[in-house]
Coordinates of C-alpha atoms in Angstrom, one line a residue:
X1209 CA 44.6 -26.6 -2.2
X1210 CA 47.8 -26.3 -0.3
X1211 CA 50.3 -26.4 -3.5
X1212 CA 50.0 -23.7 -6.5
X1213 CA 49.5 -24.9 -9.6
X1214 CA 53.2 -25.6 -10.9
X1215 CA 54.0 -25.3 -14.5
X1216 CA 57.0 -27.0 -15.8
X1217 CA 58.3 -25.2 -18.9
X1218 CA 61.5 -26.4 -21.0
X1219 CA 62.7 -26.2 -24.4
X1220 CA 64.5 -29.1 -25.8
X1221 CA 66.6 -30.2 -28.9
X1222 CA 65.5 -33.4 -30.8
X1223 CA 68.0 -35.9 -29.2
X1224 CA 66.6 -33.9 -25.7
X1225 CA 69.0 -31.7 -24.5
X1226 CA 68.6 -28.1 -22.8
X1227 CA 71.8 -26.7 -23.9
X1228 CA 75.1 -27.8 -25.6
X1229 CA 78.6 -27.7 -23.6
X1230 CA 79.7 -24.3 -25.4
X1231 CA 80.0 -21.2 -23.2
X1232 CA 77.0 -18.9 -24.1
X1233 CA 73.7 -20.7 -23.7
X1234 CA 72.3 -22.7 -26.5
X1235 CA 68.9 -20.9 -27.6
X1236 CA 66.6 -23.8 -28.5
X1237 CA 63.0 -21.4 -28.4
X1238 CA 62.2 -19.1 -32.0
X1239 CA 61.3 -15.5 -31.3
X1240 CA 57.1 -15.9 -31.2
X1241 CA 57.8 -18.8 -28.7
X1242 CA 60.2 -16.7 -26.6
X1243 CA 57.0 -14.0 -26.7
X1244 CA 54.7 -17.1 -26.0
X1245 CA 57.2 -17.9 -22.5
X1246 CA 57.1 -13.9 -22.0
X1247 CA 53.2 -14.1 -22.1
X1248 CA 53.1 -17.2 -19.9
X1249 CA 55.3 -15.1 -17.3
X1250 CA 52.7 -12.7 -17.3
X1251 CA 50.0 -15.1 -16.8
X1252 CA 51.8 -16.4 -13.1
X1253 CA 52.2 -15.3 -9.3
X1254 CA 56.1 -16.8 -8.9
X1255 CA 58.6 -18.0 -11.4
X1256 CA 61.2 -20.7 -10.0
X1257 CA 64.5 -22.1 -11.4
X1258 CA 67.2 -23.9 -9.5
X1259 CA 70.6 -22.6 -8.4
X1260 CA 72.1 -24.1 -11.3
X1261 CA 70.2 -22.4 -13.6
X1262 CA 71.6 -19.1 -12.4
X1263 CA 75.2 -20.0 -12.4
X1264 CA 75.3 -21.6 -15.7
X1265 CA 72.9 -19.1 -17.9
X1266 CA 72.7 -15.9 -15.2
X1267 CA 69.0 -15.2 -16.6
X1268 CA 66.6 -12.2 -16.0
X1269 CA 63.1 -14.1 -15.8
X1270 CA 61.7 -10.4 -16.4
X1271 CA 57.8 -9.6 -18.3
X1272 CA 59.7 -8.0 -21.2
X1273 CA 56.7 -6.9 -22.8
X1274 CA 55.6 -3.3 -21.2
X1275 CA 51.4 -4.0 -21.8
X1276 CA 51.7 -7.0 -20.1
X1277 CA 53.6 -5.8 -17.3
X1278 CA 50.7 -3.2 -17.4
X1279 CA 48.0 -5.2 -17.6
X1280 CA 49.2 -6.9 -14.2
X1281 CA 49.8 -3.3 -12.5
X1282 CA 45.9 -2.9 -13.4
X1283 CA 44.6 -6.3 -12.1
X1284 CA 46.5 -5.6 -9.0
X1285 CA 49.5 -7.1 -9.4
X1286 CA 53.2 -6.1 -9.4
X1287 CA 54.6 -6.0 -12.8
X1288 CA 57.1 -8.9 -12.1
X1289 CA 56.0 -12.1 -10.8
X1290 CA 58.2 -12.8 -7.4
X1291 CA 61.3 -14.9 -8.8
X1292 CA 62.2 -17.6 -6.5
X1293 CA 65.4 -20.1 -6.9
X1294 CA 66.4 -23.3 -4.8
X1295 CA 69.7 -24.2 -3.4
X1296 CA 70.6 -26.5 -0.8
X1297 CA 73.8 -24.6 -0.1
X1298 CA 72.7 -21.2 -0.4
X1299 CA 75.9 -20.4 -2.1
X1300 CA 75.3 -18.3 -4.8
X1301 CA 77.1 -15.2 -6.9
X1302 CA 75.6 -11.9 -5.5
X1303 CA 75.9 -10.0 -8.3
X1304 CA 74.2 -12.8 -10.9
X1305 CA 71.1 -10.9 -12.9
X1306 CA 68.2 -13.0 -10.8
X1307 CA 69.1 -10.2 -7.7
X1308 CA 69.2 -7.0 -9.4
X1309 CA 66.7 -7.2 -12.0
X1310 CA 62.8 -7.6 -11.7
X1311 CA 60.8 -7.0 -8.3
X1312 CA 60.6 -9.6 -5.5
X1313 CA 63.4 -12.4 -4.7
X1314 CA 63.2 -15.4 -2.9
X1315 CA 65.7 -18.5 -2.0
X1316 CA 65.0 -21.3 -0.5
X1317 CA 67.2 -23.2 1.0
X1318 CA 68.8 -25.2 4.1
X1319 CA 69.0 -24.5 7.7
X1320 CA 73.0 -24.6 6.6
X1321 CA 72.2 -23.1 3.0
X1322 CA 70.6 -20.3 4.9
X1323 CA 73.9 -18.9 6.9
X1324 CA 75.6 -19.0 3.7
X1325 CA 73.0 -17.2 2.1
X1326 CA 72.8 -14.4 4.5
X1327 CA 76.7 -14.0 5.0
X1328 CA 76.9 -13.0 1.1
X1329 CA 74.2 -10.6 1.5
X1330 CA 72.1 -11.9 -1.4
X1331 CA 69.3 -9.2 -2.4
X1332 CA 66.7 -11.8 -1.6
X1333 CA 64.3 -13.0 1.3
X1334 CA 65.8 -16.1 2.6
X1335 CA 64.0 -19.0 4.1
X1336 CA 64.9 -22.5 5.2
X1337 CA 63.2 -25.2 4.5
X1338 CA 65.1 -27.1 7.4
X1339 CA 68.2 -29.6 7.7
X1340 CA 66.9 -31.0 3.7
X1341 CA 65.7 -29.7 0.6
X1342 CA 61.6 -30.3 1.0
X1343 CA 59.4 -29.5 -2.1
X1344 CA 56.4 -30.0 -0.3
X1345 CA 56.8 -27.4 2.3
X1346 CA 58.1 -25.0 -0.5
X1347 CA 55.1 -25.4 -1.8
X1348 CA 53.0 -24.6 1.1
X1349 CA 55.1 -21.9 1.9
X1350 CA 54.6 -20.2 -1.7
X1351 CA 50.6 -20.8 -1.6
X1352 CA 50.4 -19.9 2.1
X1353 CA 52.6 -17.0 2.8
X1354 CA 53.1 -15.8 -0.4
X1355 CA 49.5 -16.2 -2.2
X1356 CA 51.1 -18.0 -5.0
X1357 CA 48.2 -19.8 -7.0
X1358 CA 50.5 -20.5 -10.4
X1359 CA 54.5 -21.6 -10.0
X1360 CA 55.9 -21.3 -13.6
X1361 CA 59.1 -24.0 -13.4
X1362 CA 61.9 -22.5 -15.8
X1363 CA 64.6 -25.2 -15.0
X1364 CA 67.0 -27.0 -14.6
X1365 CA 66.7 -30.4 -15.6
X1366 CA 67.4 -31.3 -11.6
X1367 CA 64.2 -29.7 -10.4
X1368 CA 61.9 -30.2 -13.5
X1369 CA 63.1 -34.2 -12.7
X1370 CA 62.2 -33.8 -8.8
X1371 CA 59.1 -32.5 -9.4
X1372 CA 57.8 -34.6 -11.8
X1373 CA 59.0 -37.4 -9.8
X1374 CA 57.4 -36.7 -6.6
X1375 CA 53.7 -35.9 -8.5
X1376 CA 54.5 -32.5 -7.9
X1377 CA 53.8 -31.0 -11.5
X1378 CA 50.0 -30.0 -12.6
X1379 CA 51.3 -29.2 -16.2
X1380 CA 54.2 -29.5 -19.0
X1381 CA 54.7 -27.2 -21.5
X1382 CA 57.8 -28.8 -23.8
X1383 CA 59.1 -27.1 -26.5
X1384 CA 61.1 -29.2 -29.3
X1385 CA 63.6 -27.6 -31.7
X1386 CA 64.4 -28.7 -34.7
X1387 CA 68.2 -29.4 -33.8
X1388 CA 70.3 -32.4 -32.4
X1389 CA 73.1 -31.6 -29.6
X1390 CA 74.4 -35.1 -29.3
X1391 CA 76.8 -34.3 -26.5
X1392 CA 76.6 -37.0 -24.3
X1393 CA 77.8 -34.4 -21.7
X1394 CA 74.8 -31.7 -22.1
X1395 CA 72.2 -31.4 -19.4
X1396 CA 69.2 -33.5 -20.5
X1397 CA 65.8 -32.1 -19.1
X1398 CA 65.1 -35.4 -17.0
X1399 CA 67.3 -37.4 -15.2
X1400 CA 67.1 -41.3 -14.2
X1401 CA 64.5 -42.5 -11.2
X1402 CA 61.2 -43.5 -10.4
X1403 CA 58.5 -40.9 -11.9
X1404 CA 54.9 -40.8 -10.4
X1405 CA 53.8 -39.3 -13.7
X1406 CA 53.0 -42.6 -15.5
X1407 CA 52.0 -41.9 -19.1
X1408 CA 51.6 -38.4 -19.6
X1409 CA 48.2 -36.8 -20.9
X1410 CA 48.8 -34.8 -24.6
X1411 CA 46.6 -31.3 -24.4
X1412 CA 47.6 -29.5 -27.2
X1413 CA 50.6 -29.4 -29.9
X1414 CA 51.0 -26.5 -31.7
X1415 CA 53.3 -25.3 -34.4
X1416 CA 55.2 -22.1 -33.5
X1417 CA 57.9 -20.8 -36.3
X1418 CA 59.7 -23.7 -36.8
X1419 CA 59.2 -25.1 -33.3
X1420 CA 56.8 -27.5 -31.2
X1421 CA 54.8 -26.7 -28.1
X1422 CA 53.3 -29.8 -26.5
X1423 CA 51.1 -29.4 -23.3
X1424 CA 50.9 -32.6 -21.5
X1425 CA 49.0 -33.8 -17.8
X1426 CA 50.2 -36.3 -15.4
X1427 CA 48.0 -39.2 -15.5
X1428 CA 49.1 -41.3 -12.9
X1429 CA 47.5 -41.5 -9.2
X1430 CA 49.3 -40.4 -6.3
X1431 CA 50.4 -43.4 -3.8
X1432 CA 49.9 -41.8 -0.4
X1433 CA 47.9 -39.4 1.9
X1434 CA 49.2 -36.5 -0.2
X1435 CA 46.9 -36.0 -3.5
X1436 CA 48.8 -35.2 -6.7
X1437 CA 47.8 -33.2 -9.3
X1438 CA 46.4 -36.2 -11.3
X1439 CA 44.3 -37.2 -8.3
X1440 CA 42.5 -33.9 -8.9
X1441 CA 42.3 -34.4 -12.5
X1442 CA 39.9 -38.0 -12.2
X1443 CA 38.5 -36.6 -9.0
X1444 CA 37.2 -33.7 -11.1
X1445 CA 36.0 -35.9 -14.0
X1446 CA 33.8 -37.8 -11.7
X1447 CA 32.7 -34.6 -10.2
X1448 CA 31.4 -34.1 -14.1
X1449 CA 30.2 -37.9 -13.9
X1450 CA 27.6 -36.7 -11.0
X1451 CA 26.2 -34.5 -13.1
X1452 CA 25.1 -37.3 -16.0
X1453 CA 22.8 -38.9 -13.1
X1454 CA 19.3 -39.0 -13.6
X1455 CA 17.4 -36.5 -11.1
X1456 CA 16.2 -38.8 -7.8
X1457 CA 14.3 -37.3 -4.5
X1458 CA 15.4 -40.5 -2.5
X1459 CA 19.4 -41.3 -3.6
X1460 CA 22.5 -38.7 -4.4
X1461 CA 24.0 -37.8 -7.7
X1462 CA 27.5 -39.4 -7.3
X1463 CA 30.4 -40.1 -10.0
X1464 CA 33.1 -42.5 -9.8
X1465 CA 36.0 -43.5 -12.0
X1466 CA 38.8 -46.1 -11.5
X1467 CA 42.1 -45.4 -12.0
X1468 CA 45.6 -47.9 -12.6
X1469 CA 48.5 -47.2 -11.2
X1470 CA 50.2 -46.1 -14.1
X1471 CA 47.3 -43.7 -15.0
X1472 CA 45.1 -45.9 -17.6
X1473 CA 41.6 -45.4 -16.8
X1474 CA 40.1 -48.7 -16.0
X1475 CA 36.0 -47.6 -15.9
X1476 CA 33.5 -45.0 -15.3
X1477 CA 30.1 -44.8 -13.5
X1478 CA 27.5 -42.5 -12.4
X1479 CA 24.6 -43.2 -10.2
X1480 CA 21.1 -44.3 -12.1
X1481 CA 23.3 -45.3 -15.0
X1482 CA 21.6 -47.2 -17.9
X1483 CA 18.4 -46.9 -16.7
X1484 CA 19.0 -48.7 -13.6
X1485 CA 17.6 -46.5 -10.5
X1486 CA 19.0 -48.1 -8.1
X1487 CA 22.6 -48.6 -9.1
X1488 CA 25.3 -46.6 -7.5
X1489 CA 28.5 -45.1 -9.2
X1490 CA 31.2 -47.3 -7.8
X1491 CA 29.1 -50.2 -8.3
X1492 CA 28.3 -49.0 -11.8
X1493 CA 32.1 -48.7 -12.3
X1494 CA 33.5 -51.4 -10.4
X1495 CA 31.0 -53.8 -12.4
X1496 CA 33.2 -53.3 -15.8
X1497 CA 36.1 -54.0 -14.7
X1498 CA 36.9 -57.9 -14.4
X1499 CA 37.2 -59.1 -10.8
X1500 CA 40.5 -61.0 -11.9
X1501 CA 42.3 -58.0 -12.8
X1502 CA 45.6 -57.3 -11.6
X1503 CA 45.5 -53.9 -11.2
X1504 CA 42.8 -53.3 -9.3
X1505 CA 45.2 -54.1 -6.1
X1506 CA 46.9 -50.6 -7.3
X1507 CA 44.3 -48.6 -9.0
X1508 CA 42.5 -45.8 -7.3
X1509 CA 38.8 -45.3 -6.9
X1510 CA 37.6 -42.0 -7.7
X1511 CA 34.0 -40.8 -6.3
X1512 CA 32.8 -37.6 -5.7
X1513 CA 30.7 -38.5 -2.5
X1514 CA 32.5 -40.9 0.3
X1515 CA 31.3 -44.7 -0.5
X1516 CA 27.8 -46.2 1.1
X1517 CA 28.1 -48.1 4.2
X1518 CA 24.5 -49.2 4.4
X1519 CA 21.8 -49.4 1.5
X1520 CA 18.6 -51.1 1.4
X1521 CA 18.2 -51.6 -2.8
X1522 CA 21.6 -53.7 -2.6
X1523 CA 23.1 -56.8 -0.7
X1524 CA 26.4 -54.8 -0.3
X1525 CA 27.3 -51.3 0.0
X1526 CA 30.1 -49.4 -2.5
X1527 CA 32.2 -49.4 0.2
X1528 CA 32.4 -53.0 0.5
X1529 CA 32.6 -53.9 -3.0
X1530 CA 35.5 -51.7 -3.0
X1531 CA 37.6 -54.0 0.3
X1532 CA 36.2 -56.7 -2.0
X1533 CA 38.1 -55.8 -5.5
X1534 CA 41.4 -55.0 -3.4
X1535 CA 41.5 -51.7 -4.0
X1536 CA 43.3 -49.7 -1.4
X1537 CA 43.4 -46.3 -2.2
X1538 CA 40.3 -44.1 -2.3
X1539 CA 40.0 -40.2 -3.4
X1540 CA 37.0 -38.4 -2.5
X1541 CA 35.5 -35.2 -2.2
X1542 CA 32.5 -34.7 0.0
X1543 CA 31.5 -37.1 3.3
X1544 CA 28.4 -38.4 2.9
X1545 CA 25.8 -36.7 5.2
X1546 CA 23.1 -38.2 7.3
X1547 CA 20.1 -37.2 4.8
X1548 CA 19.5 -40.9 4.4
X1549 CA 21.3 -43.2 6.4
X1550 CA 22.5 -41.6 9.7
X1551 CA 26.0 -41.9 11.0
X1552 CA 27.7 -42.6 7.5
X1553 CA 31.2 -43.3 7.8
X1554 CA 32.9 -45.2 4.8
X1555 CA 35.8 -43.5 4.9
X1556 CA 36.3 -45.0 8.9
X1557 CA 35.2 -48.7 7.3
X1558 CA 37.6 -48.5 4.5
X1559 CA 40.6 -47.5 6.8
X1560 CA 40.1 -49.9 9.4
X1561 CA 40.6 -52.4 6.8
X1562 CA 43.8 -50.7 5.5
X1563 CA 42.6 -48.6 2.3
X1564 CA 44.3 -45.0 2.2
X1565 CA 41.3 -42.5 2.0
X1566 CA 41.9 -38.6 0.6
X1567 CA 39.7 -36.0 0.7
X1568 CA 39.7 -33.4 -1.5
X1569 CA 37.4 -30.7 0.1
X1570 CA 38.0 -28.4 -1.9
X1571 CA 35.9 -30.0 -4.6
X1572 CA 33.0 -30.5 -2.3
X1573 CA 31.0 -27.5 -3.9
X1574 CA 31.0 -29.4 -7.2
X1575 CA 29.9 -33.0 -5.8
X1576 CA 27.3 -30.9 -4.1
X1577 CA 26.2 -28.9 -6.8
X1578 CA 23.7 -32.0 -8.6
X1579 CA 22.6 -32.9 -5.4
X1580 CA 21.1 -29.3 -4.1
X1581 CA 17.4 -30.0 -3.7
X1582 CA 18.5 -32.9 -1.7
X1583 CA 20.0 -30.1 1.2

């Protein structure tokens, strides 16, 4: 995977606001869920806010608890996560808390933010991301040269808002308070635009104090070569699909699901379903969805092997019922090999005729895994 896993995490009054217009910051979180953020802390390899952030509430980000700051030391971490911020100018107060306290610093910034940076001698490691601010490439640049697997997202509402709207974000933790702000002047936690998230995915709500903690998921697909975190999310549920499929000696164990644009799942399949032996899983799924259907010119189909090209139990192969819906974007996470039809290739069908394929190999172990005895 080339991104960690980013966590945004906010707290937010009832009306939706991060903090009031007074000058000390506006404490939204009770004490356990300020322990529960202090535990989550622990739990990451990088904590990020934005530049903002910094100026307007000068924050720590520190593991205040001493036995989990222990328990890292003994799984072989340093006791702080590395703390990294984001500004496009680099031009930032050197004597704000984020430098001086914790262990490892990190800004990211512009070829132009970067001169800045350096010329006020900030106690960080400084590193552009070139003329423009590019979340991708921080990303790959925390996972690839840092080892950052889990990005905990601690504000502001600017970069929780570009995140979530460039599919960025694997998970939101969202606190509510039990107050209203009703300053039409406070910073709100997102700001206006397009968001890739569609309708959000509710994991858990829980009570803390006299607070709310609601977990939610991205639902929506992503729309181009680059796979979001919901992408994984169906391509992993029809990974577990594959598993359903009765056991054959002559056909793969394959999973499929089909996904709308705004994140609705449209239908499921596995291979062998219903007592059928011959069906296959985008078949099985396609089937249940009516061929009039509007979105299936923006949906997604999920499978966990690449789509047939050639069959001998059906007129038409999966990949061609696919071109046929109007479906044009497929996620994937194995190529299909040549244990029963030799030279394979549906992802090179299904891009000649214009359909954006992604593979996700690094889920090729699990499309494998039913299909074992057939390798």
């Amino acid at each position: 995977m080339p991104h960690p896993y980013v966590l945004l995490s906010a707290a937010v009054s009832l009306d939706g606001y991060l903090d009031d217009t007074g000058p000390d910051r506006l404490l939204l979180s009770s004490p356990a869920d300020f322990d529960r953020v202090d535990e989550v802390r622990a739990s990451v390899d990088a904590i990020l806010i934005g530049a903002g952030t910094i100026r307007a509430d000068n924050p720590r980000l520190l593991v205040n608890s001493e036995a989990r700051r222990a328990a890292r030391v003994a799984a072989g971490k340093p006791p702080y996560p590395l703390k990294v911020t984001v500004s496009g100018s680099g031009d930032l107060d050197p004597s704000a808390n984020f430098w001086h306290t914790g262990g490892e610093k990190l800004l990211c910034t512009t070829d132009k933010g970067a001169e800045r940076a350096r010329s006020l001698g900030l106690a960080a490691d400084v590193i552009s991301l070139g003329p423009e601010l590019d979340w991708h490439r921080l990303l790959e640049h925390l996972h690839e040269e840092r080892g950052v697997d889990r990005l905990m997202v601690e504000g502001g509402g600017r970069v929780h808002t570009q995140l979530l709207q460039q599919g960025l974000a694997d998970e939101l933790q969202l606190v509510l308070a039990p107050l209203f702000v009703g300053t039409p002047d406070a910073p709100r936690l997102f700001g206006p635009g397009t968001y890739q998230a569609g309708r959000l995915r509710l994991v858990e709500s829980r009570r803390i104090e006299d607070v709310v903690l609601m977990r939610y998921e991205p639902t929506a697909p992503g729309t181009g070569v680059q796979a979001s975190p919901a992408d994984r999310h169906w391509l992993s549920l029809a990974c577990e699909l594959a598993t359903l499929c009765p056991p054959s000696e002559t056909a793969f164990s394959v999973g499929a699901v089909v996904v709308a644009a705004d994140g609705t799942e449209l239908a499921r399949g596995h291979s062998r379903e219903a007592g059928d032996p011959v069906v296959h899983a985008e078949e099985a799924a396609l089937a249940k969805i009516g061929p009039a259907d509007p979105r299936l010119a923006t949906a997604t189909v999920y499978t966990s092997l690449e789509p047939c090209t050639r069959r001998a139990s059906r007129p038409f192969p999966c990949a061609r019922l696919i071109l046929d819906a109007g479906v044009r974007r497929v996620v994937t996470a194995w190529r299909e090999p040549d244990t029963f039809v030799a030279g394979a290739d549906g992802t090179g069908l299904l891009t000649g005729a214009g359909v954006n394929v992604v593979v996700l190999g690094e889920y090729e172990d699990r499309a494998k895994a039913p299909n074992r005895h057939l390798l």
